[in-house]
Short mmCIF file of C-alpha atoms in Angstrom, two decimals:
data_model
loop_
_atom_site.label_atom_id
_atom_site.label_comp_id
_atom_site.label_asym_id
_atom_site.label_seq_id
_atom_site.Cartn_x
_atom_site.Cartn_y
_atom_site.Cartn_z
CA UNK A 9 148.55 -45.53 -169.04
CA UNK A 10 147.60 -48.25 -166.59
CA UNK A 11 149.83 -51.29 -166.62
CA UNK A 12 148.28 -54.42 -168.06
CA UNK A 13 148.68 -57.75 -166.40
CA UNK A 14 151.46 -59.88 -167.81
CA UNK A 15 148.88 -62.37 -168.97
CA UNK A 16 147.56 -60.13 -171.73
CA UNK A 17 150.93 -59.07 -173.08
CA UNK A 18 152.67 -62.40 -172.72
CA UNK A 19 153.68 -64.88 -175.37
CA UNK A 20 150.75 -66.99 -174.22
CA UNK A 21 148.46 -64.12 -175.22
CA UNK A 22 150.02 -63.89 -178.67
CA UNK A 23 149.88 -67.64 -179.11
CA UNK A 24 146.22 -67.71 -178.19
CA UNK A 25 145.13 -64.80 -180.35
CA UNK A 26 147.06 -66.05 -183.35
CA UNK A 27 144.93 -69.16 -183.19
CA UNK A 28 147.56 -71.73 -182.33
CA UNK A 29 147.04 -74.29 -179.55
CA UNK A 30 147.30 -72.83 -176.06
CA UNK A 31 147.11 -74.92 -172.92
CA UNK A 32 145.07 -73.80 -169.93
CA UNK A 33 142.22 -72.13 -171.83
CA UNK A 34 138.67 -73.43 -171.73
CA UNK A 35 137.44 -74.94 -174.95
CA UNK A 36 135.47 -72.34 -176.89
CA UNK A 37 132.21 -72.94 -178.65
CA UNK A 38 133.07 -72.62 -182.32
CA UNK A 39 130.24 -70.30 -183.24
CA UNK A 40 130.34 -68.02 -180.19
CA UNK A 41 132.22 -64.78 -179.60
CA UNK A 42 134.85 -65.48 -176.97
CA UNK A 43 135.25 -62.86 -174.24
CA UNK A 44 138.83 -63.84 -173.46
CA UNK A 45 139.90 -63.23 -177.04
CA UNK A 46 138.03 -59.94 -177.16
CA UNK A 47 139.65 -58.74 -173.93
CA UNK A 48 143.10 -59.75 -175.09
CA UNK A 49 142.80 -57.81 -178.34
CA UNK A 50 141.33 -54.79 -176.55
CA UNK A 51 144.07 -54.71 -173.92
CA UNK A 52 146.82 -54.78 -176.50
CA UNK A 53 145.31 -52.45 -179.11
CA UNK A 54 144.65 -49.77 -176.49
CA UNK A 55 148.03 -50.10 -174.80
CA UNK A 56 150.71 -47.43 -175.15
CA UNK A 57 152.48 -49.79 -177.57
CA UNK A 58 149.98 -48.78 -180.28
CA UNK A 59 150.30 -45.08 -179.43
CA UNK A 60 146.62 -44.30 -179.79
CA UNK A 61 146.36 -45.73 -183.34
CA UNK A 62 146.74 -42.29 -184.87
CA UNK A 63 146.05 -41.60 -188.53
CA UNK A 64 149.35 -41.04 -190.33
CA UNK A 65 151.33 -42.07 -187.25
CA UNK A 66 153.51 -45.01 -186.30
CA UNK A 67 150.75 -46.37 -184.06
CA UNK A 68 148.38 -46.47 -187.01
CA UNK A 69 150.91 -48.40 -189.08
CA UNK A 70 151.35 -50.92 -186.25
CA UNK A 71 147.59 -51.33 -186.02
CA UNK A 72 147.25 -52.05 -189.73
CA UNK A 73 150.02 -54.66 -189.56
CA UNK A 74 148.41 -56.25 -186.52
CA UNK A 75 144.96 -56.44 -188.10
CA UNK A 76 146.06 -57.94 -191.39
CA UNK A 77 148.18 -60.51 -189.51
CA UNK A 78 145.22 -61.42 -187.32
CA UNK A 79 142.85 -61.61 -190.31
CA UNK A 80 145.14 -64.16 -191.96
CA UNK A 81 145.67 -66.15 -188.77
CA UNK A 82 141.93 -66.31 -188.08
CA UNK A 83 141.27 -67.76 -191.53
CA UNK A 84 139.69 -64.78 -193.27
CA UNK A 85 140.47 -64.62 -196.98
CA UNK A 86 141.97 -61.44 -198.47
CA UNK A 87 139.14 -59.25 -199.75
CA UNK A 88 141.12 -57.07 -202.15
CA UNK A 89 142.64 -59.55 -204.57
CA UNK A 90 145.56 -61.10 -202.70
CA UNK A 91 145.65 -58.38 -200.10
CA UNK A 92 143.77 -57.54 -196.93
CA UNK A 93 144.63 -53.88 -197.45
CA UNK A 94 142.68 -51.23 -199.33
CA UNK A 95 144.74 -48.09 -199.75
CA UNK A 96 142.98 -44.86 -198.76
CA UNK A 97 144.59 -41.75 -200.29
CA UNK A 98 144.45 -38.80 -197.92
CA UNK A 99 146.13 -35.48 -197.26
CA UNK A 100 147.24 -34.36 -193.84
CA UNK A 101 146.96 -30.67 -192.96
CA UNK A 102 148.42 -29.21 -189.79
CA UNK A 103 147.63 -25.58 -189.09
CA UNK A 104 150.65 -23.45 -188.18
CA UNK A 105 149.17 -20.64 -186.07
CA UNK A 106 152.55 -19.43 -184.82
CA UNK A 107 153.66 -18.81 -188.41
CA UNK A 108 150.33 -17.28 -189.48
CA UNK A 109 148.95 -13.77 -189.24
CA UNK A 110 145.32 -14.49 -190.04
CA UNK A 111 142.78 -12.80 -187.76
CA UNK A 112 139.46 -10.99 -187.80
CA UNK A 113 139.66 -7.21 -188.13
CA UNK A 114 137.20 -4.40 -187.50
CA UNK A 115 138.74 -1.04 -186.70
CA UNK A 116 141.39 -3.18 -185.06
CA UNK A 117 142.23 -6.86 -184.79
CA UNK A 118 140.19 -9.00 -182.44
CA UNK A 119 143.42 -10.82 -181.56
CA UNK A 120 141.79 -14.25 -181.57
CA UNK A 121 144.02 -16.92 -180.03
CA UNK A 122 144.23 -20.24 -181.85
CA UNK A 123 142.95 -23.02 -179.59
CA UNK A 124 141.41 -20.63 -177.07
CA UNK A 125 139.09 -18.51 -179.24
CA UNK A 126 139.04 -20.37 -182.53
CA UNK A 127 140.55 -23.22 -184.52
CA UNK A 128 140.88 -23.41 -188.28
CA UNK A 129 142.40 -25.49 -191.05
CA UNK A 130 142.78 -25.33 -194.82
CA UNK A 131 139.92 -27.28 -196.35
CA UNK A 132 141.64 -27.43 -199.74
CA UNK A 133 144.97 -28.82 -198.46
CA UNK A 134 146.93 -25.77 -199.61
CA UNK A 135 149.97 -24.76 -197.57
CA UNK A 136 149.29 -21.02 -197.64
CA UNK A 137 146.36 -18.65 -198.10
CA UNK A 138 146.16 -14.86 -197.98
CA UNK A 139 142.86 -13.40 -196.85
CA UNK A 140 141.05 -10.11 -197.10
CA UNK A 141 137.47 -11.33 -197.08
CA UNK A 142 134.08 -10.12 -195.91
CA UNK A 143 132.22 -11.99 -193.17
CA UNK A 144 128.57 -12.92 -193.64
CA UNK A 145 126.23 -14.41 -191.03
CA UNK A 146 123.95 -16.95 -192.73
CA UNK A 147 122.05 -18.35 -189.75
CA UNK A 148 121.99 -22.14 -189.95
CA UNK A 149 123.42 -22.05 -193.48
CA UNK A 150 120.75 -24.42 -194.79
CA UNK A 151 119.00 -24.73 -198.13
CA UNK A 152 116.28 -27.41 -197.80
CA UNK A 153 113.56 -27.15 -200.46
CA UNK A 154 111.54 -30.00 -198.91
CA UNK A 155 111.31 -27.92 -195.72
CA UNK A 156 110.65 -24.69 -197.67
CA UNK A 157 113.79 -23.34 -196.03
CA UNK A 158 116.48 -21.12 -197.55
CA UNK A 159 118.88 -19.23 -195.31
CA UNK A 160 120.67 -17.65 -198.27
CA UNK A 161 117.84 -15.83 -200.11
CA UNK A 162 120.01 -15.48 -203.25
CA UNK A 163 122.61 -13.40 -201.41
CA UNK A 164 125.98 -13.73 -203.15
CA UNK A 165 128.35 -15.79 -200.98
CA UNK A 166 131.26 -15.94 -203.41
CA UNK A 167 134.59 -15.24 -201.80
CA UNK A 168 133.05 -14.58 -198.39
CA UNK A 169 133.65 -16.17 -195.00
CA UNK A 170 130.35 -17.56 -193.77
CA UNK A 171 129.66 -17.46 -190.04
CA UNK A 172 127.21 -20.27 -189.32
CA UNK A 173 125.23 -21.77 -186.46
CA UNK A 174 125.53 -25.53 -186.02
CA UNK A 175 122.49 -27.78 -185.59
CA UNK A 176 119.27 -27.08 -187.51
CA UNK A 177 116.09 -25.04 -186.92
CA UNK A 178 114.29 -26.05 -183.75
CA UNK A 179 110.71 -27.38 -183.71
CA UNK A 180 107.88 -25.04 -182.78
CA UNK A 181 104.40 -25.55 -181.38
CA UNK A 182 103.01 -24.89 -184.86
CA UNK A 183 105.60 -27.11 -186.57
CA UNK A 184 106.73 -29.78 -184.10
CA UNK A 185 108.18 -32.00 -186.85
CA UNK A 186 110.17 -29.50 -188.89
CA UNK A 187 113.71 -30.69 -189.54
CA UNK A 188 113.01 -33.95 -187.72
CA UNK A 189 111.61 -32.28 -184.62
CA UNK A 190 114.12 -32.43 -181.78
CA UNK A 191 116.25 -34.93 -183.69
CA UNK A 192 119.27 -33.60 -185.55
CA UNK A 193 119.13 -34.00 -189.32
CA UNK A 194 122.08 -34.06 -191.70
CA UNK A 195 121.47 -30.36 -192.34
CA UNK A 196 122.69 -29.74 -188.81
CA UNK A 197 126.02 -31.48 -189.25
CA UNK A 198 129.30 -29.66 -189.75
CA UNK A 199 129.95 -31.59 -192.96
CA UNK A 200 126.74 -30.27 -194.53
CA UNK A 201 127.63 -26.67 -193.63
CA UNK A 202 130.99 -26.90 -195.40
CA UNK A 203 129.50 -28.73 -198.40
CA UNK A 204 126.83 -26.04 -198.85
CA UNK A 205 129.36 -23.23 -198.43
CA UNK A 206 131.52 -24.82 -201.12
CA UNK A 207 128.56 -25.12 -203.47
CA UNK A 208 127.95 -21.39 -203.06
CA UNK A 209 131.52 -20.39 -203.79
CA UNK A 210 132.36 -19.20 -200.28
CA UNK A 211 136.00 -18.87 -199.26
CA UNK A 212 135.43 -20.35 -195.85
CA UNK A 213 133.20 -21.22 -192.90
CA UNK A 214 133.41 -20.45 -189.21
CA UNK A 215 130.99 -22.45 -187.07
CA UNK A 216 129.82 -20.87 -183.82
CA UNK A 217 130.41 -23.33 -180.99
CA UNK A 218 128.20 -23.93 -177.99
CA UNK A 219 128.29 -27.16 -175.99
CA UNK A 220 124.59 -27.72 -176.55
CA UNK A 221 124.44 -27.11 -180.29
CA UNK A 222 127.70 -28.91 -181.13
CA UNK A 223 127.02 -31.80 -178.71
CA UNK A 224 130.67 -31.59 -177.67
CA UNK A 225 132.58 -29.29 -175.37
CA UNK A 226 135.29 -26.97 -176.65
CA UNK A 227 138.13 -29.18 -175.36
CA UNK A 228 136.99 -32.04 -177.62
CA UNK A 229 137.09 -29.78 -180.68
CA UNK A 230 140.34 -28.16 -179.61
CA UNK A 231 142.07 -31.53 -179.12
CA UNK A 232 141.19 -32.42 -182.70
CA UNK A 233 141.89 -29.00 -184.18
CA UNK A 234 145.30 -28.58 -182.59
CA UNK A 235 146.57 -31.71 -184.32
CA UNK A 236 146.82 -32.78 -187.93
CA UNK A 237 143.57 -32.81 -189.90
CA UNK A 238 142.93 -35.18 -192.79
CA UNK A 239 140.81 -35.24 -195.92
CA UNK A 240 140.40 -37.62 -198.83
CA UNK A 241 142.26 -37.05 -202.08
CA UNK A 242 139.63 -36.71 -204.81
CA UNK A 243 140.04 -36.00 -208.49
CA UNK A 244 139.24 -32.39 -209.36
CA UNK A 245 138.04 -31.84 -205.79
CA UNK A 246 137.99 -28.36 -204.37
CA UNK A 247 137.75 -27.24 -200.81
CA UNK A 248 137.26 -24.18 -198.66
CA UNK A 249 140.33 -22.06 -198.08
CA UNK A 250 139.54 -21.99 -194.37
CA UNK A 251 137.12 -23.91 -192.20
CA UNK A 252 136.87 -24.03 -188.45
CA UNK A 253 135.18 -23.13 -185.21
CA UNK A 254 134.86 -19.95 -183.17
CA UNK A 255 133.83 -19.97 -179.50
CA UNK A 256 130.53 -18.49 -178.46
CA UNK A 257 132.34 -15.88 -176.40
CA UNK A 258 134.56 -14.78 -179.29
CA UNK A 259 131.56 -14.74 -181.63
CA UNK A 260 129.60 -12.51 -179.26
CA UNK A 261 132.57 -10.14 -179.10
CA UNK A 262 132.79 -10.08 -182.89
CA UNK A 263 129.08 -9.37 -183.39
CA UNK A 264 128.92 -6.75 -180.64
CA UNK A 265 131.93 -4.92 -182.09
CA UNK A 266 130.06 -4.89 -185.41
CA UNK A 267 126.98 -3.37 -183.81
CA UNK A 268 125.05 -6.64 -183.94
CA UNK A 269 123.27 -8.69 -181.29
CA UNK A 270 124.15 -12.34 -181.83
CA UNK A 271 121.36 -13.64 -179.60
CA UNK A 272 118.78 -11.58 -181.49
CA UNK A 273 120.14 -12.90 -184.79
CA UNK A 274 119.92 -16.43 -183.46
CA UNK A 275 116.24 -15.90 -182.81
CA UNK A 276 115.76 -14.41 -186.28
CA UNK A 277 117.50 -17.47 -187.79
CA UNK A 278 114.74 -19.69 -186.41
CA UNK A 279 112.30 -18.17 -188.93
CA UNK A 280 111.90 -18.87 -192.63
CA UNK A 281 112.10 -15.16 -193.47
CA UNK A 282 115.66 -14.84 -192.12
CA UNK A 283 118.07 -13.11 -194.48
CA UNK A 284 121.89 -13.14 -194.32
CA UNK A 285 123.46 -10.30 -192.38
CA UNK A 286 126.77 -8.68 -193.31
CA UNK A 287 129.23 -8.44 -190.42
CA UNK A 288 131.26 -5.24 -190.42
CA UNK A 289 134.51 -7.15 -190.19
CA UNK A 290 136.99 -8.86 -192.49
CA UNK A 291 139.18 -11.91 -192.23
CA UNK A 292 142.70 -10.70 -193.04
CA UNK A 293 146.23 -12.03 -193.07
CA UNK A 294 147.97 -15.22 -194.05
CA UNK A 295 147.16 -18.75 -192.86
CA UNK A 296 149.95 -21.29 -193.18
CA UNK A 297 149.72 -25.04 -192.96
CA UNK A 298 151.96 -28.04 -193.21
CA UNK A 299 150.60 -30.41 -195.87
CA UNK A 300 151.52 -33.96 -196.79
CA UNK A 301 149.98 -36.74 -198.86
CA UNK A 302 149.92 -40.27 -197.54
CA UNK A 303 148.18 -43.61 -197.68
CA UNK A 304 146.23 -45.19 -194.87
CA UNK A 305 144.57 -48.57 -195.14
CA UNK A 306 141.23 -50.22 -194.64
CA UNK A 307 141.64 -53.88 -193.72
CA UNK A 308 139.12 -56.34 -195.14
CA UNK A 309 138.81 -60.11 -194.88
CA UNK A 310 136.16 -62.46 -196.26
CA UNK A 311 134.31 -65.53 -195.06
CA UNK A 312 133.00 -66.96 -198.38
CA UNK A 313 129.33 -67.89 -198.61
CA UNK A 314 128.21 -71.46 -199.05
CA UNK A 315 125.22 -71.00 -201.39
CA UNK A 316 125.93 -71.20 -205.11
CA UNK A 317 123.85 -68.10 -205.89
CA UNK A 318 123.77 -66.15 -202.65
CA UNK A 319 127.54 -66.25 -202.07
CA UNK A 320 127.82 -63.35 -204.53
CA UNK A 321 125.97 -61.21 -201.99
CA UNK A 322 127.59 -59.85 -198.85
CA UNK A 323 127.07 -58.76 -195.27
CA UNK A 324 129.65 -56.29 -193.90
CA UNK A 325 130.71 -55.96 -190.27
CA UNK A 326 132.68 -52.76 -189.76
CA UNK A 327 134.56 -50.87 -187.07
CA UNK A 328 137.09 -48.05 -187.27
CA UNK A 329 140.58 -48.90 -186.04
CA UNK A 330 141.89 -45.37 -185.60
CA UNK A 331 141.83 -42.97 -182.69
CA UNK A 332 143.60 -39.65 -182.05
CA UNK A 333 147.09 -41.01 -181.66
CA UNK A 334 150.04 -39.39 -179.98
CA UNK A 335 149.87 -35.61 -179.62
CA UNK A 336 152.47 -32.98 -178.84
CA UNK A 337 152.97 -31.76 -175.29
CA UNK A 338 154.08 -32.85 -171.85
CA UNK A 339 152.74 -35.60 -169.62
CA UNK A 340 150.40 -38.24 -170.98
CA UNK A 341 150.14 -37.47 -174.70
CA UNK A 342 148.72 -40.80 -175.91
CA UNK A 343 145.01 -40.88 -176.70
CA UNK A 344 144.64 -44.64 -176.25
CA UNK A 345 141.01 -44.83 -177.39
CA UNK A 346 140.16 -48.00 -175.50
CA UNK A 347 136.39 -47.63 -175.76
CA UNK A 348 136.53 -45.45 -178.90
CA UNK A 349 137.19 -47.62 -180.77
CA UNK A 350 139.54 -50.26 -179.46
CA UNK A 351 136.34 -51.97 -178.33
CA UNK A 352 134.84 -52.25 -181.82
CA UNK A 353 138.18 -53.17 -183.39
CA UNK A 354 138.71 -55.98 -180.90
CA UNK A 355 135.10 -57.15 -181.14
CA UNK A 356 135.39 -57.66 -184.90
CA UNK A 357 138.47 -59.82 -184.40
CA UNK A 358 136.65 -61.98 -181.85
CA UNK A 359 133.61 -62.18 -184.13
CA UNK A 360 135.75 -63.20 -187.12
CA UNK A 361 137.19 -66.10 -185.15
CA UNK A 362 133.65 -67.39 -184.61
CA UNK A 363 132.46 -66.60 -188.14
CA UNK A 364 135.06 -68.68 -189.95
CA UNK A 365 133.84 -71.71 -187.99
CA UNK A 366 130.26 -71.29 -189.20
CA UNK A 367 129.95 -69.87 -192.74
CA UNK A 368 126.62 -68.54 -194.00
CA UNK A 369 124.86 -68.68 -197.36
CA UNK A 370 125.94 -65.15 -198.24
CA UNK A 371 129.52 -64.08 -197.90
CA UNK A 372 130.64 -62.04 -194.89
CA UNK A 373 133.24 -59.27 -194.80
CA UNK A 374 135.06 -58.04 -191.73
CA UNK A 375 136.09 -54.47 -192.46
CA UNK A 376 138.30 -52.32 -190.26
CA UNK A 377 138.18 -48.80 -191.66
CA UNK A 378 140.72 -46.00 -191.33
CA UNK A 379 140.41 -42.34 -190.31
CA UNK A 380 136.90 -42.33 -188.88
CA UNK A 381 137.92 -39.67 -186.38
CA UNK A 382 138.84 -37.44 -189.33
CA UNK A 383 135.34 -37.48 -190.82
CA UNK A 384 134.48 -41.11 -191.73
CA UNK A 385 137.24 -41.03 -194.35
CA UNK A 386 138.00 -44.76 -194.57
CA UNK A 387 134.38 -45.82 -194.92
CA UNK A 388 133.69 -42.97 -197.35
CA UNK A 389 136.61 -44.15 -199.47
CA UNK A 390 135.30 -47.72 -199.43
CA UNK A 391 131.82 -46.55 -200.46
CA UNK A 392 133.34 -44.62 -203.37
CA UNK A 393 135.71 -47.48 -204.30
CA UNK A 394 133.89 -50.63 -203.15
CA UNK A 395 135.75 -53.92 -203.08
CA UNK A 396 132.41 -55.75 -203.38
CA UNK A 397 129.55 -54.36 -205.52
CA UNK A 398 127.32 -52.17 -203.39
CA UNK A 399 124.17 -53.46 -205.09
CA UNK A 400 125.21 -56.94 -203.93
CA UNK A 401 125.89 -55.76 -200.36
CA UNK A 402 122.92 -56.76 -198.22
CA UNK A 403 123.75 -54.72 -195.12
CA UNK A 404 126.52 -52.98 -193.21
CA UNK A 405 126.55 -53.50 -189.44
CA UNK A 406 128.88 -51.16 -187.59
CA UNK A 407 130.40 -51.26 -184.11
CA UNK A 408 131.72 -48.10 -182.46
CA UNK A 409 132.24 -47.46 -178.73
CA UNK A 410 130.98 -50.65 -177.08
CA UNK A 411 129.57 -51.52 -173.66
CA UNK A 412 132.34 -51.85 -171.03
CA UNK A 413 130.00 -51.91 -167.99
CA UNK A 414 128.11 -55.22 -168.00
CA UNK A 415 125.24 -57.18 -169.50
CA UNK A 416 121.95 -55.52 -170.34
CA UNK A 417 118.41 -56.66 -171.02
CA UNK A 418 118.25 -54.49 -174.12
CA UNK A 419 120.36 -53.62 -177.16
CA UNK A 420 120.32 -50.46 -179.26
CA UNK A 421 119.44 -50.75 -182.94
CA UNK A 422 118.98 -47.06 -183.65
CA UNK A 423 118.49 -46.54 -187.39
CA UNK A 424 117.50 -50.14 -188.07
CA UNK A 425 113.88 -49.00 -188.35
CA UNK A 426 114.74 -47.15 -191.55
CA UNK A 427 114.82 -50.53 -193.29
CA UNK A 428 113.84 -54.20 -192.98
CA UNK A 429 116.83 -54.61 -190.67
CA UNK A 430 114.56 -53.83 -187.72
CA UNK A 431 112.60 -57.05 -188.33
CA UNK A 432 115.77 -59.15 -188.24
CA UNK A 433 117.09 -57.21 -185.24
CA UNK A 434 113.92 -57.91 -183.23
CA UNK A 435 114.08 -61.59 -184.12
CA UNK A 436 117.71 -61.92 -183.06
CA UNK A 437 117.16 -59.97 -179.84
CA UNK A 438 114.27 -62.23 -178.89
CA UNK A 439 116.38 -65.33 -179.55
CA UNK A 440 118.96 -63.95 -177.10
CA UNK A 441 116.34 -63.08 -174.46
CA UNK A 442 116.86 -59.40 -175.08
CA UNK A 443 114.74 -56.57 -176.44
CA UNK A 444 115.48 -53.75 -178.84
CA UNK A 445 115.77 -50.53 -176.87
CA UNK A 446 112.86 -48.12 -177.39
CA UNK A 447 113.28 -45.49 -180.11
CA UNK A 448 114.97 -42.29 -178.93
CA UNK A 449 115.20 -38.76 -180.23
CA UNK A 450 118.55 -38.42 -181.97
CA UNK A 451 119.40 -34.94 -180.70
CA UNK A 452 123.11 -35.44 -181.38
CA UNK A 453 122.69 -36.65 -184.97
CA UNK A 454 124.33 -39.95 -184.09
CA UNK A 455 123.09 -41.65 -187.26
CA UNK A 456 125.26 -39.30 -189.32
CA UNK A 457 128.38 -39.58 -187.17
CA UNK A 458 129.55 -43.17 -187.54
CA UNK A 459 130.86 -45.30 -190.39
CA UNK A 460 127.55 -46.97 -191.22
CA UNK A 461 126.44 -43.59 -192.61
CA UNK A 462 128.92 -43.85 -195.49
CA UNK A 463 127.19 -47.07 -196.56
CA UNK A 464 123.70 -45.66 -196.05
CA UNK A 465 124.52 -42.70 -198.29
CA UNK A 466 125.60 -45.23 -200.92
CA UNK A 467 122.27 -47.07 -200.62
CA UNK A 468 123.27 -50.00 -198.40
CA UNK A 469 120.93 -50.64 -195.43
CA UNK A 470 123.14 -49.87 -192.45
CA UNK A 471 123.23 -48.87 -188.81
CA UNK A 472 125.47 -49.11 -185.74
CA UNK A 473 124.66 -51.58 -183.00
CA UNK A 474 124.75 -49.60 -179.77
CA UNK A 475 125.00 -50.48 -176.12
CA UNK A 476 121.90 -51.20 -174.11
CA UNK A 477 121.08 -49.18 -170.98
CA UNK A 478 118.89 -51.55 -168.96
CA UNK A 479 121.69 -53.14 -166.95
CA UNK A 480 121.12 -56.46 -165.22
CA UNK A 481 123.48 -55.92 -162.30
CA UNK A 482 123.22 -52.75 -160.19
CA UNK A 483 121.14 -50.94 -162.86
CA UNK A 484 121.48 -47.37 -161.60
CA UNK A 485 125.15 -47.58 -160.65
CA UNK A 486 125.96 -49.24 -163.96
CA UNK A 487 124.07 -46.57 -165.88
CA UNK A 488 125.99 -43.82 -164.08
CA UNK A 489 129.26 -45.59 -164.88
CA UNK A 490 128.35 -45.71 -168.56
CA UNK A 491 127.35 -42.04 -168.57
CA UNK A 492 130.63 -41.16 -166.89
CA UNK A 493 132.46 -42.16 -170.05
CA UNK A 494 131.49 -38.80 -171.53
CA UNK A 495 134.23 -37.20 -169.44
CA UNK A 496 136.82 -39.51 -171.04
CA UNK A 497 135.58 -39.23 -174.62
CA UNK A 498 138.44 -38.06 -176.85
CA UNK A 499 140.65 -37.57 -173.80
CA UNK A 500 143.87 -39.31 -172.76
CA UNK A 501 141.86 -40.98 -169.99
CA UNK A 502 140.03 -43.28 -172.44
CA UNK A 503 142.24 -46.16 -171.30
CA UNK A 504 141.70 -49.87 -170.85
CA UNK A 505 140.87 -51.04 -167.34
CA UNK A 506 141.42 -54.71 -166.50
CA UNK A 507 138.52 -54.53 -164.02
CA UNK A 508 135.96 -53.86 -166.75
CA UNK A 509 133.09 -56.32 -167.00
CA UNK A 510 133.17 -57.22 -170.71
CA UNK A 511 130.21 -59.60 -170.63
CA UNK A 512 128.02 -56.87 -172.12
CA UNK A 513 130.57 -56.04 -174.81
CA UNK A 514 130.77 -59.72 -175.71
CA UNK A 515 126.98 -59.92 -175.86
CA UNK A 516 126.89 -56.82 -178.09
CA UNK A 517 129.40 -58.44 -180.45
CA UNK A 518 127.43 -61.71 -180.37
CA UNK A 519 124.21 -59.90 -181.23
CA UNK A 520 125.91 -58.23 -184.18
CA UNK A 521 127.29 -61.52 -185.46
CA UNK A 522 123.93 -63.26 -184.98
CA UNK A 523 122.18 -60.45 -186.82
CA UNK A 524 124.68 -60.71 -189.66
CA UNK A 525 124.06 -64.45 -189.86
CA UNK A 526 120.30 -63.88 -189.94
CA UNK A 527 120.69 -61.48 -192.87
CA UNK A 528 123.25 -63.69 -194.61
CA UNK A 529 120.96 -66.72 -194.50
CA UNK A 530 117.71 -64.92 -195.40
CA UNK A 531 115.91 -65.53 -198.69
CA UNK A 532 116.27 -61.93 -199.82
CA UNK A 533 118.33 -58.84 -199.04
CA UNK A 534 116.91 -56.15 -196.72
CA UNK A 535 115.26 -53.10 -198.27
CA UNK A 536 114.90 -49.50 -197.10
CA UNK A 537 111.48 -48.27 -196.06
CA UNK A 538 109.77 -46.82 -199.13
CA UNK A 539 109.76 -43.24 -197.85
CA UNK A 540 113.33 -43.22 -196.57
CA UNK A 541 115.73 -40.88 -198.35
CA UNK A 542 118.24 -43.70 -198.90
CA UNK A 543 115.65 -45.86 -200.65
CA UNK A 544 116.06 -43.72 -203.75
CA UNK A 545 119.81 -44.26 -203.74
CA UNK A 546 119.40 -48.03 -203.51
CA UNK A 547 116.97 -48.07 -206.42
#
């Protein structure tokens, strides 16, 4: 971890951030996001002191304590009665491959190595499972009546291990718009595959990994799979006995040993007439896991509205505070998560400082959610157990992985066009001499991968405000610098750098706050576009 300058970790830093008088600082404009405050929070939250803000780890506990202390010092009111905390009940599951014998068998074992060839975990939070189960290839594993698509064809999946392709069927010349065209729909997401397998009574799911289809390299998945996995505690909830990933190489070996051509089956799975194919192999042995139940916390603070009627309605600003924490091993084992998502966490703190100085007609909530890296768990919990009525929540504006490169002429509002939010976003961008970035094809399914999606599924108009790409200074070099972050994503190298130009991050936070103010002072709440799937939920 790079050493931070003494300035950011000094008592002067703490005095400033806590909101008490501090000599030597320029007077801030009350209603503006202050870059110095944002940088100070970011530097500290992504330092080794917070140990990567891991779910269920000491660093996560420190982060929660820090955020609730800051919320109080900044003047936010507790959102959950007298508390800033909302408890999120989760279970932690750590696979124990060295104590397990589970493997795939044909005439002999394939001898798959955990971490190298596959990763798995218990989706039902049970500490032990014994397996002797058939394997069934189900293509994309999708049942979508509106697309006239059914990969299952009434084949019995009960008790079987489904081997599934990630992503969704690709567009064709005859059907360029099927499954959203080149954009990834929710049917392509890992979460959908496991949900559908559970609905069909399967014992488990193995997703076939390729960098292109998963939009992540194997190391990213392995880093997550080697550590503790988490899931929400739900009443009467069931789960798959095993769920995980298998590398493309291991999958090809499996299919070939079963007398099958995986590439040919992939091509067959692109057609509506595809039917599931039995794999002449079985998952056998025992899978053991270490399981614990714990509480994590969302942190929520309120700026009350000023209008007698509209103050009962709410605008939410959200960001996830967690990252991947401290892992086992030698060398640098702290996943500091400076950009993901120390940036969003710090931005919300800087925004809150400005917001309390300029209340709006509707109330505003600053919400730091837990366990996003574990599958949007904190925001999903909030959506299922809302502190504020969802039908009185005007919008949820999310920040995740902010601009650390410099100012841009544009700002991303991907997903805002699904609702009236796009009108407000254009207005705010124009007022800041910016433009909304042109629409893009969402090949990675980004709309379904961040915390705003939990609110959208619950009917609240929501999207994440993304970084622009039209950089003002050194446009091409800046763009390459931003793209280079991909090599640090979910790696120990996602560390804070004091040389970062945070003017763009500050502008991104300011845009989000200005957009929230626009919504909070409007005559009516935003609405989904009539044909959007979430419009039905809202109604």
